[in-house]
XYZ file of C-alpha atoms in Angstrom:
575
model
C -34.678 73.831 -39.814
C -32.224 70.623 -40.657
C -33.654 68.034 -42.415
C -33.817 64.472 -40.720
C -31.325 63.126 -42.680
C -28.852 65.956 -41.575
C -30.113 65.597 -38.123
C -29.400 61.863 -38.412
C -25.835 62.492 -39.507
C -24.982 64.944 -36.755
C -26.117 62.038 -34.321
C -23.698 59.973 -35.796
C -20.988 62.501 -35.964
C -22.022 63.043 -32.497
C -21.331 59.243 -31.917
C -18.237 58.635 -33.565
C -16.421 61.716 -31.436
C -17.606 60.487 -28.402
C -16.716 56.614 -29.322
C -13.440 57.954 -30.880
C -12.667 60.345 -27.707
C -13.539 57.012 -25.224
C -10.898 55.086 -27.316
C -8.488 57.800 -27.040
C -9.024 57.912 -23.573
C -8.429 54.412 -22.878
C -5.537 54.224 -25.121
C -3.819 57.194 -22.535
C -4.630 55.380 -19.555
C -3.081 52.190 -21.151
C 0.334 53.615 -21.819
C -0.200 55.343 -18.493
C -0.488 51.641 -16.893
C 2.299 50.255 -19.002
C 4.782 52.744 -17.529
C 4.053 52.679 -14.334
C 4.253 48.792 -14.942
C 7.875 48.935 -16.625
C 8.750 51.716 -14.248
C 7.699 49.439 -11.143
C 9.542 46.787 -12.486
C 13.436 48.459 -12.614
C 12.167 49.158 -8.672
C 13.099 45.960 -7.634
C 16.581 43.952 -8.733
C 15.072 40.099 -8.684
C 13.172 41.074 -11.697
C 16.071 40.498 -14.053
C 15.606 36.598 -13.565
C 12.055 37.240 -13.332
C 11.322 35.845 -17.220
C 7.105 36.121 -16.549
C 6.618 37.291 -13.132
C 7.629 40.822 -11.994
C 7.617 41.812 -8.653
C 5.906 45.587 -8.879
C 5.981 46.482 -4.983
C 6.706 44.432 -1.631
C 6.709 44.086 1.881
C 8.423 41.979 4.295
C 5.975 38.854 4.161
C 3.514 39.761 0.926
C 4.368 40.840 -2.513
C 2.140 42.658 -5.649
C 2.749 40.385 -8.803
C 2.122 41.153 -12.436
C 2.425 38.162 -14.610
C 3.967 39.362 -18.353
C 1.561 36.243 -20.180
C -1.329 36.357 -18.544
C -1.290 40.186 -17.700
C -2.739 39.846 -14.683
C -1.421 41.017 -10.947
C -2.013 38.606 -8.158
C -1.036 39.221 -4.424
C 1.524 36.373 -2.870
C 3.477 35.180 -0.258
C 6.920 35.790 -0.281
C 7.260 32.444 1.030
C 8.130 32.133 4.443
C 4.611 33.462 6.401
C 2.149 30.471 7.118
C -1.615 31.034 6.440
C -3.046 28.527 8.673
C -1.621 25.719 10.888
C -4.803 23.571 10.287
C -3.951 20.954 7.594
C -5.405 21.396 4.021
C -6.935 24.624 4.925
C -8.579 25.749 1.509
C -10.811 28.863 2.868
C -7.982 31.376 2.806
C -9.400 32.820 -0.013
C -13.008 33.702 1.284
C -11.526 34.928 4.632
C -9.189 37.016 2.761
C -12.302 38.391 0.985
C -14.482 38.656 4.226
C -11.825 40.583 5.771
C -11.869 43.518 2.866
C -15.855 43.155 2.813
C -15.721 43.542 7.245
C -13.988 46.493 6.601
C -15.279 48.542 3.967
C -18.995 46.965 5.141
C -19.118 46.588 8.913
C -22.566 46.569 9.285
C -23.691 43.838 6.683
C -21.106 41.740 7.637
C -22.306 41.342 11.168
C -25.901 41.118 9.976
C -25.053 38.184 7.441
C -23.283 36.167 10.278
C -26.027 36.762 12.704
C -28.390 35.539 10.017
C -26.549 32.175 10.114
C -26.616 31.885 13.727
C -28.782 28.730 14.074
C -25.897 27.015 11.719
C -23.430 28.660 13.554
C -24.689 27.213 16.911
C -24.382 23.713 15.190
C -21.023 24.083 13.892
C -19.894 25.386 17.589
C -21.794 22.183 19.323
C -19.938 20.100 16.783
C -16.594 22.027 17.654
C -16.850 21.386 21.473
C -17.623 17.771 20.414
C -14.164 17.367 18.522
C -12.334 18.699 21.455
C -13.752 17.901 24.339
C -15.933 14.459 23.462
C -18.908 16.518 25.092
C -22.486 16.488 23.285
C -24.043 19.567 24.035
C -27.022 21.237 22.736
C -27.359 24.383 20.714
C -28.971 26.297 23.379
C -26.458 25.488 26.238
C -24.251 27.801 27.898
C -20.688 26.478 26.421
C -22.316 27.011 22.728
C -23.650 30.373 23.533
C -20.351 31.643 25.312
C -18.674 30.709 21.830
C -20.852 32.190 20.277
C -20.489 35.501 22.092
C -16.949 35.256 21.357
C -17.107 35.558 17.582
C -18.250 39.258 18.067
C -15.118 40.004 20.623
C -12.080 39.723 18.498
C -12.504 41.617 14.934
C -10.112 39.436 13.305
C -11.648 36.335 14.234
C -15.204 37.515 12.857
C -13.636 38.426 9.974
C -12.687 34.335 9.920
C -16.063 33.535 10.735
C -17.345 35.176 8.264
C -15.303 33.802 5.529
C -16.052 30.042 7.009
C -19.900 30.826 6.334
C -18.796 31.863 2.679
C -17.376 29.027 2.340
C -20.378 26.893 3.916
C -22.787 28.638 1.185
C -21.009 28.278 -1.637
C -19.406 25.338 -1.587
C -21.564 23.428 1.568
C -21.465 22.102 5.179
C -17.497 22.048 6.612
C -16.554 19.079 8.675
C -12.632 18.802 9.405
C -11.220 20.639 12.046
C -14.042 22.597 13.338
C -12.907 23.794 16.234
C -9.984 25.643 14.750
C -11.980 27.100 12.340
C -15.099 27.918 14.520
C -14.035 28.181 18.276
C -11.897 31.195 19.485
C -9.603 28.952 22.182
C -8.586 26.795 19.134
C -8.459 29.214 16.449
C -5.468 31.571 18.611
C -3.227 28.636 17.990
C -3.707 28.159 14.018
C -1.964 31.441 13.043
C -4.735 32.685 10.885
C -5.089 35.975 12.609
C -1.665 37.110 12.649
C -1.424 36.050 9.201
C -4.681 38.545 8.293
C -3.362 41.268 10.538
C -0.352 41.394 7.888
C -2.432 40.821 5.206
C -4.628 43.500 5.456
C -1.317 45.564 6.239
C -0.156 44.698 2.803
C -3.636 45.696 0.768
C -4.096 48.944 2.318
C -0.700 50.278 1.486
C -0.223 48.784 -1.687
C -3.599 50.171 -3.088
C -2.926 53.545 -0.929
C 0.320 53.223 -3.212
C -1.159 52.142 -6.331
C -3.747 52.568 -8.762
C -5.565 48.982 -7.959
C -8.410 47.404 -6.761
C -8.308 44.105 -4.851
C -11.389 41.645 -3.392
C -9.202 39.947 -1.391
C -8.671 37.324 -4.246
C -8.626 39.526 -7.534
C -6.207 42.431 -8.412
C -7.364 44.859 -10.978
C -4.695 47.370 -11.939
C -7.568 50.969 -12.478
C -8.223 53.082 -15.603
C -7.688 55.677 -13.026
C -7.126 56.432 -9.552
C -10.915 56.955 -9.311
C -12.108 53.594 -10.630
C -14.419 51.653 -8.468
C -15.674 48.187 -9.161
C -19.557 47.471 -8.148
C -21.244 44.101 -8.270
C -24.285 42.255 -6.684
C -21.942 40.184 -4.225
C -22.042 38.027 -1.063
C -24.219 40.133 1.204
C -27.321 40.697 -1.722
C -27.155 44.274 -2.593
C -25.056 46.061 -5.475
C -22.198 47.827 -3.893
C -18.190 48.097 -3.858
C -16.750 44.831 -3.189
C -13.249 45.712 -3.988
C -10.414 47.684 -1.809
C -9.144 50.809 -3.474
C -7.309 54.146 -2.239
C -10.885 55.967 -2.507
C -12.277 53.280 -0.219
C -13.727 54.759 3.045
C -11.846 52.228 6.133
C -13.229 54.596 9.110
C -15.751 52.516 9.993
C -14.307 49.468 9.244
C -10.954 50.162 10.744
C -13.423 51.093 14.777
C -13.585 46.851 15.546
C -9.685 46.101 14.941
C -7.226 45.986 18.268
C -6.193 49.589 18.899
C -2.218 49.270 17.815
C -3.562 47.615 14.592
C -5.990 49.910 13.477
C -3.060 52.466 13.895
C -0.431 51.289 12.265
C -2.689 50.825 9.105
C -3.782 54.567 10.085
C -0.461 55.039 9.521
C 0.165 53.142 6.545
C 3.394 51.605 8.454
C 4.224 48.070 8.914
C 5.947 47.436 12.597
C 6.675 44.495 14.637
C 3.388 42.083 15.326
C 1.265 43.080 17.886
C 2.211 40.411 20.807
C -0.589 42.045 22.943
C -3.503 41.229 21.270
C -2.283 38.174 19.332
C 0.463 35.684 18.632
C 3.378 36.390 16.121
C 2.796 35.098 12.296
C 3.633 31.343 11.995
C 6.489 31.637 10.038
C 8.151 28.680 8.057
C 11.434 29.634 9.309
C 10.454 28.626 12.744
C 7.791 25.961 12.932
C 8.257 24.308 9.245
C 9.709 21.154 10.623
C 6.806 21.177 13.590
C 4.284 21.288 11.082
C 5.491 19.081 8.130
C 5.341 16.434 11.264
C 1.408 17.709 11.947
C 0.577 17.389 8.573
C 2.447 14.205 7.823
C 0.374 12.132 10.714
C -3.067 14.130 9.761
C -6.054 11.691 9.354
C -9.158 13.581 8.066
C -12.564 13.057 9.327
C -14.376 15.320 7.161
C -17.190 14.375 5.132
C -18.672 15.288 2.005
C -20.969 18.100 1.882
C -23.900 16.788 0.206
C -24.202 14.669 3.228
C -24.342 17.550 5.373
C -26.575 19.780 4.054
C -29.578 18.324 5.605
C -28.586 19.253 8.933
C -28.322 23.211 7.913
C -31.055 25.616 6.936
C -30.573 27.684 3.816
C -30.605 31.774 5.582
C -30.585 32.650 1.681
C -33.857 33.973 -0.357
C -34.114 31.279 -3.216
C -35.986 33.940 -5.718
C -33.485 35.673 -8.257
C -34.462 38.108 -10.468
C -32.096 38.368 -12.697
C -33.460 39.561 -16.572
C -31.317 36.898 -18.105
C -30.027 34.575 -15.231
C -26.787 32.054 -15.947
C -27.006 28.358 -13.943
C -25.466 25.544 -13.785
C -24.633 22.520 -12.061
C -27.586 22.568 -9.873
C -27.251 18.710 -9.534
C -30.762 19.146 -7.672
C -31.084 15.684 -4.970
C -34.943 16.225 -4.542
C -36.406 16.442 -7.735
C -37.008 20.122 -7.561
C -35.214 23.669 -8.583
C -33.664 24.947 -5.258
C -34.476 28.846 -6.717
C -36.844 30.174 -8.508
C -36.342 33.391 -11.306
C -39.514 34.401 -13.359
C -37.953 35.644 -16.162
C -35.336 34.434 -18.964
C -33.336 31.698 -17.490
C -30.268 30.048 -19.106
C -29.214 26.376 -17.460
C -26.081 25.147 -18.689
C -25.981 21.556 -17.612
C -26.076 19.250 -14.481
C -28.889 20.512 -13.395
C -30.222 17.302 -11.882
C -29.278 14.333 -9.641
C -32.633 13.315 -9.535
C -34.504 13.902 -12.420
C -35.855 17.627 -11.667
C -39.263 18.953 -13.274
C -40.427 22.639 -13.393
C -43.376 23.300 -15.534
C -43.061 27.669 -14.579
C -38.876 27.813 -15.513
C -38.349 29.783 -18.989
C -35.921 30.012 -21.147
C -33.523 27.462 -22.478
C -31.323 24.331 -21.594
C -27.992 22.671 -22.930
C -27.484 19.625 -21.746
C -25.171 18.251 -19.492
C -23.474 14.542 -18.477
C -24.981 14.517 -15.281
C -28.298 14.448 -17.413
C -27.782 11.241 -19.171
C -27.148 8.816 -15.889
C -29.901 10.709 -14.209
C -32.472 10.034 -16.519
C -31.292 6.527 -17.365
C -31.851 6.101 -13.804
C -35.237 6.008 -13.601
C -36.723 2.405 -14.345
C -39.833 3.877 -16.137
C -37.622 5.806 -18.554
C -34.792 3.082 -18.937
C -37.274 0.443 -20.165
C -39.005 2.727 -23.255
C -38.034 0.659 -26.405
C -36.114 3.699 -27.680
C -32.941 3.217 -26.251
C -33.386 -0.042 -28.019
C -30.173 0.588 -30.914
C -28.061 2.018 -27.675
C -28.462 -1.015 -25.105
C -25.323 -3.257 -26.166
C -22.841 0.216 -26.527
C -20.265 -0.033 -23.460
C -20.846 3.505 -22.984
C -24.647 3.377 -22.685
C -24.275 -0.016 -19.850
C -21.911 1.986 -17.592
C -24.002 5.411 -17.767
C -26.759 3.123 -16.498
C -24.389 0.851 -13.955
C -21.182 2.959 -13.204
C -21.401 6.432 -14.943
C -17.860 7.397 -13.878
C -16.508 4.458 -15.715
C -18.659 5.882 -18.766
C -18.283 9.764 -19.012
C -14.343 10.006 -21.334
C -16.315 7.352 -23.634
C -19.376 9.063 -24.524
C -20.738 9.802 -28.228
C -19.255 13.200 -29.445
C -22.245 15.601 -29.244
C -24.591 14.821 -32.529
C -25.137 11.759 -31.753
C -28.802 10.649 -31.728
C -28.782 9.675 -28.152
C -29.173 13.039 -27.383
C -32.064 13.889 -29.267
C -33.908 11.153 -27.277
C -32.364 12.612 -23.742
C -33.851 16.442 -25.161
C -37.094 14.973 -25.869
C -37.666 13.140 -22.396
C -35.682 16.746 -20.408
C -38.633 18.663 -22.343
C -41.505 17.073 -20.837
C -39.744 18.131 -17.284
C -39.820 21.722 -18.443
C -42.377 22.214 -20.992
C -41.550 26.476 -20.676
C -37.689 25.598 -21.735
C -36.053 25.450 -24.400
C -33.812 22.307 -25.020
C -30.909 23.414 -27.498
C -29.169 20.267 -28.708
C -26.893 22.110 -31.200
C -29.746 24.142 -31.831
C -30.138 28.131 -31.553
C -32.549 30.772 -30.630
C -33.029 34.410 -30.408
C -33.943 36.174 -27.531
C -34.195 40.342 -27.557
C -31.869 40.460 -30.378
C -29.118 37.895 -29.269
C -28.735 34.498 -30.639
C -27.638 31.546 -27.933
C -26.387 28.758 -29.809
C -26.132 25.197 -27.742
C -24.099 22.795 -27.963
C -23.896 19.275 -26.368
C -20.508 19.197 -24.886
C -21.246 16.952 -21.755
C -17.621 16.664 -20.890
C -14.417 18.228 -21.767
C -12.812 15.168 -23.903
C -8.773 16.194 -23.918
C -8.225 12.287 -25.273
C -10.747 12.847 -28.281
C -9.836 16.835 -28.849
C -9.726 15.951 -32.420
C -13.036 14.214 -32.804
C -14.662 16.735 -30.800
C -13.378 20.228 -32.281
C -14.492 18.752 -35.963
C -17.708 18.682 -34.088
C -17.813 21.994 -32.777
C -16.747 23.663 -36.424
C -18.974 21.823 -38.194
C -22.748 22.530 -35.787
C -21.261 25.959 -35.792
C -20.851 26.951 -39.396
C -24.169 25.455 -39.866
C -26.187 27.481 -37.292
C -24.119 30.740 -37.970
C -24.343 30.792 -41.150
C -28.432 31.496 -40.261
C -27.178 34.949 -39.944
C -24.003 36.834 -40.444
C -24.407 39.887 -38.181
C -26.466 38.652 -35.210
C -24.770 38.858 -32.187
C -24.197 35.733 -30.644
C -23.287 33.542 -27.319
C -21.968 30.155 -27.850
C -23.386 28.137 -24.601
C -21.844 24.099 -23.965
C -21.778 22.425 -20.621
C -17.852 21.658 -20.597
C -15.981 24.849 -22.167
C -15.173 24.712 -25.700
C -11.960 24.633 -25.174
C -9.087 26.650 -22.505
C -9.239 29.756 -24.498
C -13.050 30.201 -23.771
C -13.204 28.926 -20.231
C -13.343 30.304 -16.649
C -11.153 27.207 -15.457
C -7.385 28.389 -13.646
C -4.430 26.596 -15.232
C -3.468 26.651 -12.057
C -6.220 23.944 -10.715
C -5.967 20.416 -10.639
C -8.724 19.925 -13.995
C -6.629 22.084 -16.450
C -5.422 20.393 -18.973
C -3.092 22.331 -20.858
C -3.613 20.016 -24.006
C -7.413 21.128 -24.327
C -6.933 24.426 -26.503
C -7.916 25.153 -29.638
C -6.243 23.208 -32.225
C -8.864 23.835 -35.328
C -8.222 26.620 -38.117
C -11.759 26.603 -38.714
C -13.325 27.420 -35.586
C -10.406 30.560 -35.483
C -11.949 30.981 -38.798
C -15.789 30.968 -37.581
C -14.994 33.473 -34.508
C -13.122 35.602 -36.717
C -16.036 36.152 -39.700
C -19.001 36.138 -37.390
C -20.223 37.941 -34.530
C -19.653 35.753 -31.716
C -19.393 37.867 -28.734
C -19.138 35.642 -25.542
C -19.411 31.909 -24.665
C -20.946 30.466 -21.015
C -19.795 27.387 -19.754
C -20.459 24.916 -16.662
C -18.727 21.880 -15.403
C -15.900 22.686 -13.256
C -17.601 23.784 -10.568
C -15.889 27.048 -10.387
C -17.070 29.283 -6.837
C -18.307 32.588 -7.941
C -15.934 33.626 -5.661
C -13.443 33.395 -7.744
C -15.301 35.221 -10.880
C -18.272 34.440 -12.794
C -16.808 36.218 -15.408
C -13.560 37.689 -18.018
C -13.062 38.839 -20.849
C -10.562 37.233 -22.911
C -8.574 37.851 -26.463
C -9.328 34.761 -28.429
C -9.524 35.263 -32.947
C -8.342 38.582 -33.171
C -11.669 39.908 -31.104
C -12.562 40.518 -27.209
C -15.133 37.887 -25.813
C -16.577 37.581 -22.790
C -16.751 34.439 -20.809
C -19.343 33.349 -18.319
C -19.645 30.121 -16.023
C -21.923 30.507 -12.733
C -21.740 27.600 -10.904
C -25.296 27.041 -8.542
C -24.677 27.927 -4.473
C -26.636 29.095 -1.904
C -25.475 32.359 -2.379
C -25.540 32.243 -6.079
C -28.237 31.654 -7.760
C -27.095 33.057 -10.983
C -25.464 35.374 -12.661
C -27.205 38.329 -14.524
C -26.069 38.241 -18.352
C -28.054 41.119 -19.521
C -25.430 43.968 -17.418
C -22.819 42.058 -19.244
C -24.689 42.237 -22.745
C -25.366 45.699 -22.421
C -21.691 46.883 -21.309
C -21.057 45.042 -25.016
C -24.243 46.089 -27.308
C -25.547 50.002 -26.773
């Protein structure tokens, strides 16, 4: 009989082969990605003045993208086909989305628009409103009718659908509702046609290719085989992404018939003129509708406003083990979910100074924090704030806190020890890290108090960051650890596009020693808030950053995200 030592070295024999045959597997499938990559790219001529972005396979209107920096693949218009005639239409992401989740999950989709049908009703009264100047009420015959419609015309549900992902993630809609909600109006904005190519495109390229696509994000696979499974928009773990294993029977039932078979087919023909119109195409109508757009006065209005009129159709429990949050910015002094376990909220939680004495776990905070408690006339007049009262900074957070936010103390100041103390006796479970850390089943979260992302004071503030960090590392070497801040560290560790209107490209990391820091210790992720990122376009990556892989998490608060659950993410990283 082995002794247990021997025993105990065979089990680590064991588990170095089967690490060391994992690695060699994913260094086969790598070069097996590469050349198809380089072999994809001599496929098509324009790639030789193509410096970064290589076409790998194209249609007539779409083409599959794989950017050489960023190594990432992203599915574009070759220019000339128009998503939407309906001015500053930003939902063609979600509808792209709802149309690969309508057809790989016919069923829940129709369930999770029915569910919404009292909103729906509301957003079709207001529709007939906009177009016709006539009030009528959500159980009249004209709202019902259009209601009715939604289920007749699979491309239009598909629409729909994405318009109510939309309306729960980022709130209420309010401009042009009757393109976006009523079937007479919608036929003229193009969207259709444009999805009927769309989904065209997807199901040959990943019938074509090893990839995955959401409808937003392309994933080249390991292998042909690869799924991707998350908890997603319709509340149950399943596949949300396209793929060439992907089952379309079902989904493919609701389409117009000489749709459904030319994607049978896998075959790209002329546009079907029976069942809809042809793509808008700049070629034809770009002059027509640079006039539209030119002479297009908005009447939306801002969400928040808005949200009173619609009932949340969401549960508001999560339970998530270790649940991600931010940017609540709660506007009646309560939580709008509720998780019983391990909670982590990274900032802006509150508009109106929230209290929860059941919420566990811990807290960074965030700029939204400051004005809201100053706010309250009890807690401005404590003699405290006494040494702060004649700092411009501290008068505008209290009169005008947009005027105040780029001038506001670098994060150890002793302002914020006073705004942890008075955010503790709101949540008296929670733990307030103001560049403080703690351990929780075996990881260590450090916090930092990064309210806002200060490009103008990058200096001042990275000095900041190395120094609380080396300090509460240096606690211990090996620990694993998550580095939590309101605003993102810095580009490297953040969840933020360059490609959206916040990036600044000049807010990177500039400081040796925090390279250094990330580099000795083991820092294995970071979670951000702030930008108010959708989860639709990822709660999280994982990124290259100090010669070591590190994930990056930032789960902004919606309707239909109430957080996103860390511990599947830890324990893909720590056995």
């Amino acid at each position: 009989m082995k002794a247990k030592n021997e025993i105990f070295k065979d089990m680590l024999n064991e588990q170095k082969e089967n690490l060391e045959t994992a690695i060699e597997i994913k260094q086969n499938n790598f070069e097996i990605s590469q050349n198809l990559l380089e072999s994809r790219f001599e496929l098509y001529p324009e790639n030789r003045r193509r410096s970064v972005n290589k076409v790998i396979y194209h249609n007539q209107y779409f083409q599959l993208v794989y950017n050489l920096n960023s190594q990432s693949l992203t599915i574009e218009s070759k220019g000339d086909l128009i998503y939407s005639a309906i001015p500053y239409d930003t939902g063609r992401n979600y509808i792209q989305k709802a149309l690969i989740q309508s057809i790989l999950h016919p069923t829940k989709t129709r369930k999770y628009i029915e569910s919404h049908e009292n909103n729906l009703k509301k957003y079709l009264a207001l529709s007939i409103f906009q177009v016709s100047g006539r009030k009528v009420t959500l159980d009249s015959n004209e709202v019902e009718r259009a209601y009715q419609q939604i289920f007749e015309d699979a491309l239009f549900e598909m629409q729909v659908l994405g318009r109510l992902m939309q309306h729960d993630e980022t709130g209420p809609l309010s401009a042009n509702l009757a393109g976006k909600f009523l079937y007479s109006e919608n036929i003229k904005t193009g969207i259709s046609p444009y999805l009927a190519e769309y989904l065209k495109f997807v199901v040959e390229v990943t019938q074509t290719l090893p990839i995955s696509t959401d409808g937003k994000n392309v994933q080249l696979l390991d292998s042909a085989y690869e799924q991707t499974s998350e908890k997603g928009y319709l509340d149950q773990p399943k596949s949300l992404a396209l793929t060439s294993q992907s089952d379309l029977n079902v989904g493919l039932e609701n389409l117009p018939a000489t749709l459904k078979v030319e994607i049978e087919n896998l075959k790209v023909s002329e546009p079907i003129s029976q069942v809809m119109t042809k793509p808008l195409l700049k070629s034809n109508v770009g002059n027509q509708l640079k006039a539209l757009r030119k002479n297009y006065v908005a009447h939306s209005q801002a969400p928040k406003e808005l949200e009173q009129y619609f009932e949340n159709v969401h549960s508001t429990q999560n339970d998530n083990k270790i649940n991600v949050i931010s940017d609540i910015d709660s506007q009646n002094g309560k939580l709008p979910f509720s998780n019983p376990n391990f909670n982590i909220l990274v900032g802006n939680v509150s508009n109106s100074i929230v209290s929860d004495t059941e919420m566990q776990g811990i807290y960074v905070i965030g700029n939204h924090e400051l004005s809201d408690l100053l706010s309250d006339n009890i807690i401005f007049k404590k003699s405290k704030w006494n040494a702060f009262r004649e700092k411009e900074w501290f008068e505008e957070l209290v009169v005008d806190p947009n005027q105040a936010w780029a001038k506001l103390p670098v994060g150890n100041n002793s302002f914020y020890e006073l705004i942890k103390d008075e955010l503790a006796q709101n949540y008296p479970k929670m733990k307030i890290l103001n560049n403080e850390s703690v351990i929780y089943e075996g990881i260590r979260y450090i916090g930092l108090t990064i309210p806002l992302a200060l490009s103008k004071r990058k200096k001042e503030l990275q000095n900041f960051i190395a120094i609380e960090m080396e300090r509460l590392l240096a606690q211990d070497r090996n620990i694993p650890t998550v580095i939590i801040s309101h605003a993102p560290l810095f580009n490297e560790l953040s969840m933020l596009s360059p490609k959206s209107k916040s990036y600044n490209k000049s807010y990177k990391c500039a400081h040796r020693g925090i390279l250094n820091l990330f580099d000795k210790f083991n820092i294995i992720g970071a979670i951000h808030g702030h930008h108010h990122i959708p989860a639709s376009s990822g709660q999280s990556k994982m990124v290259s950053f100090s010669n070591k892989k590190l994930f990056v998490v930032c789960s902004i608060y919606s309707k239909i995200n109430t957080g996103f659950e860390l511990s599947n993410l830890l324990s893909d990283l720590i056995p």
